[in-house]
XYZ file of N, CA and C in Angstrom:
306
model
N -18.759 -9.057 -3.423
C -17.523 -8.736 -3.615
C -17.247 -6.857 -4.250
N -16.423 -6.786 -2.928
C -15.812 -5.322 -3.919
C -14.891 -5.045 -4.663
N -14.781 -4.050 -5.268
C -14.175 -3.416 -6.397
C -13.422 -2.468 -6.065
N -12.399 -2.109 -6.756
C -11.573 -0.652 -6.250
C -11.130 -0.620 -4.866
N -10.231 0.343 -4.372
C -10.100 0.488 -3.401
C -10.857 0.592 -2.089
N -10.680 -0.014 -0.563
C -11.585 0.915 0.189
C -11.570 2.400 1.045
N -12.574 3.172 0.771
C -12.507 4.173 1.464
C -11.758 3.926 2.279
N -11.077 5.778 2.976
C -10.723 6.020 4.646
C -11.118 5.574 5.074
N -12.866 5.660 5.060
C -14.129 5.110 6.321
C -14.326 3.775 6.178
N -14.352 3.331 5.238
C -14.182 1.814 4.498
C -13.161 0.799 6.296
N -11.411 1.427 5.488
C -10.331 1.126 6.510
C -10.696 1.447 7.804
N -11.120 2.290 8.077
C -10.262 2.676 9.825
C -12.121 2.064 10.534
N -13.120 1.349 9.150
C -13.814 0.554 10.913
C -13.454 -0.830 9.900
N -12.760 -1.369 8.976
C -12.092 -2.089 9.158
C -10.807 -2.280 10.239
N -9.935 -1.385 10.477
C -9.136 -1.304 11.082
C -9.536 -1.545 12.637
N -10.530 -1.249 12.677
C -11.245 -1.099 14.564
C -12.129 -2.062 14.834
N -12.413 -2.760 13.782
C -13.366 -4.219 13.847
C -12.561 -5.139 14.354
N -11.025 -5.464 13.729
C -10.156 -5.994 13.526
C -9.337 -6.168 14.752
N -9.046 -4.499 14.983
C -8.263 -4.385 16.583
C -9.483 -5.064 17.629
N -10.248 -5.127 17.496
C -11.392 -5.621 18.482
C -11.333 -7.243 18.051
N -11.178 -7.965 16.901
C -11.292 -9.752 17.335
C -9.665 -9.455 17.486
N -9.050 -8.926 17.333
C -7.464 -9.571 17.975
C -7.280 -9.149 19.430
N -8.082 -8.039 19.769
C -8.082 -7.398 21.779
C -8.904 -9.138 22.118
N -9.739 -9.665 21.187
C -10.454 -10.585 21.898
C -10.789 -12.417 22.236
N -9.554 -12.278 21.075
C -8.562 -13.599 21.111
C -8.626 -14.165 19.700
N -9.047 -13.353 18.363
C -9.335 -13.743 17.370
C -7.751 -13.312 16.384
N -7.616 -13.954 15.114
C -6.420 -13.765 14.565
C -7.239 -12.150 13.460
N -6.353 -12.277 12.464
C -6.871 -11.253 11.707
C -7.451 -12.092 10.407
N -8.827 -11.345 9.717
C -9.075 -11.613 8.534
C -8.545 -10.791 7.350
N -8.701 -11.726 6.628
C -7.781 -11.225 5.344
C -9.089 -10.427 4.599
N -8.736 -10.203 3.551
C -9.293 -9.183 2.513
C -10.522 -7.953 3.394
N -9.119 -7.022 4.361
C -9.955 -5.955 5.337
C -9.134 -4.873 3.941
N -8.152 -4.958 3.899
C -7.619 -3.790 3.103
C -6.515 -3.126 3.174
N -6.313 -3.574 4.955
C -5.243 -3.244 5.005
C -4.134 -3.669 4.800
N -3.283 -2.671 4.849
C -2.174 -3.129 4.357
C -0.743 -4.031 5.396
N 0.596 -4.194 4.635
C 1.191 -5.185 5.329
C 1.676 -4.918 6.975
N 2.079 -3.613 6.961
C 2.397 -2.898 8.560
C 0.825 -3.452 8.947
N 0.658 -2.523 9.075
C -0.372 -2.380 9.468
C -1.181 -3.951 10.488
N -1.080 -4.671 9.240
C -2.038 -6.004 9.262
C -0.389 -7.079 10.347
N 1.124 -6.561 10.417
C 1.868 -7.325 10.923
C 1.785 -6.777 12.476
N 1.474 -6.016 12.604
C 1.043 -4.655 13.605
C -0.137 -5.698 14.450
N -1.172 -5.970 14.264
C -2.344 -6.056 14.820
C -2.070 -8.024 14.833
N -0.997 -8.453 13.756
C -0.763 -10.116 14.520
C -0.032 -9.887 16.014
N 1.035 -9.223 15.421
C 1.817 -9.119 16.926
C 0.698 -8.623 18.209
N -0.363 -8.412 18.329
C -1.498 -8.138 18.972
C -2.450 -9.516 19.445
N -1.875 -10.051 18.355
C -2.919 -11.329 18.389
C -1.750 -11.885 19.416
N -0.401 -12.479 18.986
C 0.422 -13.247 19.474
C 0.506 -12.888 20.677
N 0.319 -11.572 21.379
C 0.438 -11.141 22.767
C -0.359 -11.423 23.439
N -1.637 -12.194 22.657
C -2.560 -12.261 24.202
C -2.066 -13.148 25.200
N -3.350 -13.265 26.021
C -3.859 -12.270 26.381
C -3.493 -11.100 27.647
N -2.158 -10.805 27.348
C -1.343 -9.599 28.077
C -0.956 -8.877 26.883
N -0.986 -8.671 26.213
C -1.011 -7.785 24.647
C -0.414 -5.920 25.566
N 0.924 -6.080 25.111
C 0.658 -4.707 26.131
C 0.487 -3.330 25.000
N 0.738 -1.960 26.114
C -0.425 -0.953 25.601
C 0.289 -0.233 24.696
N 1.824 -0.672 24.294
C 2.640 -0.391 23.465
C 2.520 -1.108 22.076
N 2.218 -2.003 22.162
C 1.177 -3.046 20.721
C 0.586 -2.275 20.021
N -0.786 -2.034 20.888
C -2.455 -1.012 21.078
C -0.888 -0.020 19.869
N -0.664 0.245 20.690
C -0.052 2.125 19.832
C 0.551 2.368 18.625
N 1.180 0.784 19.069
C 1.865 0.557 17.601
C 0.764 0.336 16.086
N -0.286 -0.499 16.199
C -0.944 -0.785 15.547
C -1.626 0.312 15.306
N -1.564 1.379 15.938
C -2.518 2.831 15.802
C -1.253 3.296 14.491
N -0.293 3.277 14.772
C 0.853 4.303 14.068
C 1.179 3.575 13.426
N 0.804 2.442 12.973
C 1.016 1.886 11.374
C -0.117 2.420 10.612
N -1.198 2.302 11.546
C -2.789 2.467 10.935
C -2.436 3.698 10.207
N -2.183 4.531 10.445
C -1.905 5.962 10.491
C -0.926 6.226 9.130
N -0.060 4.688 9.166
C 0.872 5.324 8.360
C 0.608 4.563 6.880
N -0.762 3.870 6.933
C -1.506 3.609 5.784
C -2.241 4.555 5.410
N -2.739 5.509 5.897
C -4.092 6.335 6.077
C -2.855 7.435 5.077
N -1.396 7.769 5.821
C -0.618 9.043 5.475
C -0.055 9.172 4.467
N 0.110 7.641 4.058
C 1.258 7.446 2.825
C 2.403 6.616 3.222
N 2.983 7.032 4.338
C 4.669 6.470 4.706
C 4.690 5.353 4.571
N 3.474 4.429 4.997
C 4.220 3.273 5.047
C 3.840 3.069 3.342
N 3.330 3.332 1.963
C 3.823 2.894 0.677
C 5.028 3.070 0.352
N 4.783 4.742 1.333
C 6.479 5.238 0.157
C 7.660 4.337 1.031
N 7.513 4.220 2.180
C 8.482 3.115 2.606
C 9.032 1.779 1.541
N 7.549 1.365 1.522
C 7.559 -0.202 0.595
C 8.621 0.048 -0.630
N 7.848 1.157 -1.064
C 8.646 2.349 -2.661
C 9.957 1.503 -1.900
N 10.377 2.391 -1.770
C 11.933 3.139 -1.529
C 12.849 1.820 -1.174
N 12.526 0.654 0.081
C 12.964 -0.425 0.277
C 13.079 -1.404 -0.923
N 11.745 -1.580 -1.720
C 12.080 -2.076 -2.962
C 13.159 -1.486 -4.498
N 13.592 -0.124 -4.346
C 14.312 0.626 -5.348
C 15.363 -0.071 -4.125
N 15.782 0.447 -3.629
C 16.538 0.300 -2.435
C 17.316 -0.951 -2.933
N 16.404 -2.385 -2.808
C 16.318 -3.901 -3.498
C 17.120 -3.766 -4.886
N 16.315 -3.315 -5.409
C 16.481 -3.147 -7.314
C 18.084 -2.788 -7.613
N 18.217 -2.057 -7.224
C 19.590 -0.549 -7.281
C 20.722 -1.910 -6.735
N 20.524 -2.472 -5.836
C 21.528 -3.225 -5.163
C 22.007 -4.571 -5.927
N 20.739 -4.865 -6.034
C 20.760 -6.655 -7.280
C 21.449 -5.755 -8.308
N 21.118 -4.493 -9.062
C 21.884 -3.836 -10.350
C 23.141 -3.620 -10.174
N 23.674 -3.431 -9.003
C 25.029 -3.507 -8.314
C 25.832 -4.300 -8.459
N 24.670 -5.228 -7.854
C 25.537 -7.058 -7.197
C 25.939 -7.356 -8.657
N 24.911 -8.112 -10.172
C 25.199 -8.304 -11.486
C 25.407 -7.758 -11.837
N 25.952 -6.072 -11.636
C 27.109 -5.469 -12.729
C 28.531 -6.009 -12.064
N 28.207 -6.064 -11.520
C 30.154 -6.688 -10.555
C 29.844 -7.448 -11.351
N 28.706 -8.870 -11.274
C 29.107 -10.179 -11.305
C 29.763 -10.115 -13.233
N 28.930 -9.783 -13.944
C 29.262 -9.514 -15.236
C 30.214 -8.708 -16.116
N 31.251 -7.424 -15.022
C 32.182 -7.573 -15.542
C 33.458 -8.444 -14.645
N 33.437 -9.084 -13.904
C 34.032 -9.759 -13.876
C 34.691 -11.326 -14.024
N 33.307 -11.606 -14.979
C 33.522 -12.741 -16.319
C 34.536 -12.481 -16.965
N 35.350 -13.727 -17.381
C 35.827 -13.416 -18.424
C 35.626 -13.240 -19.441
N 35.963 -12.653 -20.614
C 35.007 -12.581 -21.806
C 34.428 -11.646 -22.232
N 33.890 -10.491 -21.333
C 33.052 -9.400 -20.882
C 34.204 -8.258 -21.559
N 32.928 -8.213 -22.138
C 33.713 -6.211 -22.224
C 33.329 -5.168 -21.933
């Protein structure tokens, strides 16, 4: 059992290994340390086999680069903040329209 986050080198090895797996017709393993956008890109390749276009492989590399540089995490945080704000606005609108509230 590994504790903590995998290093960049471990992530790179895991990505290369899983990419090789999906290009060979296998699925995406769990517990690789790869984030959801990267795993989703790898699953897209697995679903497209045996004729996975180069564009899907390029998309997987871009998704993995986003994991390494923090872009994927930043996008997730921004989307989460947007959803929370939208829910808060929606809840505030319901509360203000309820009778007997001030």
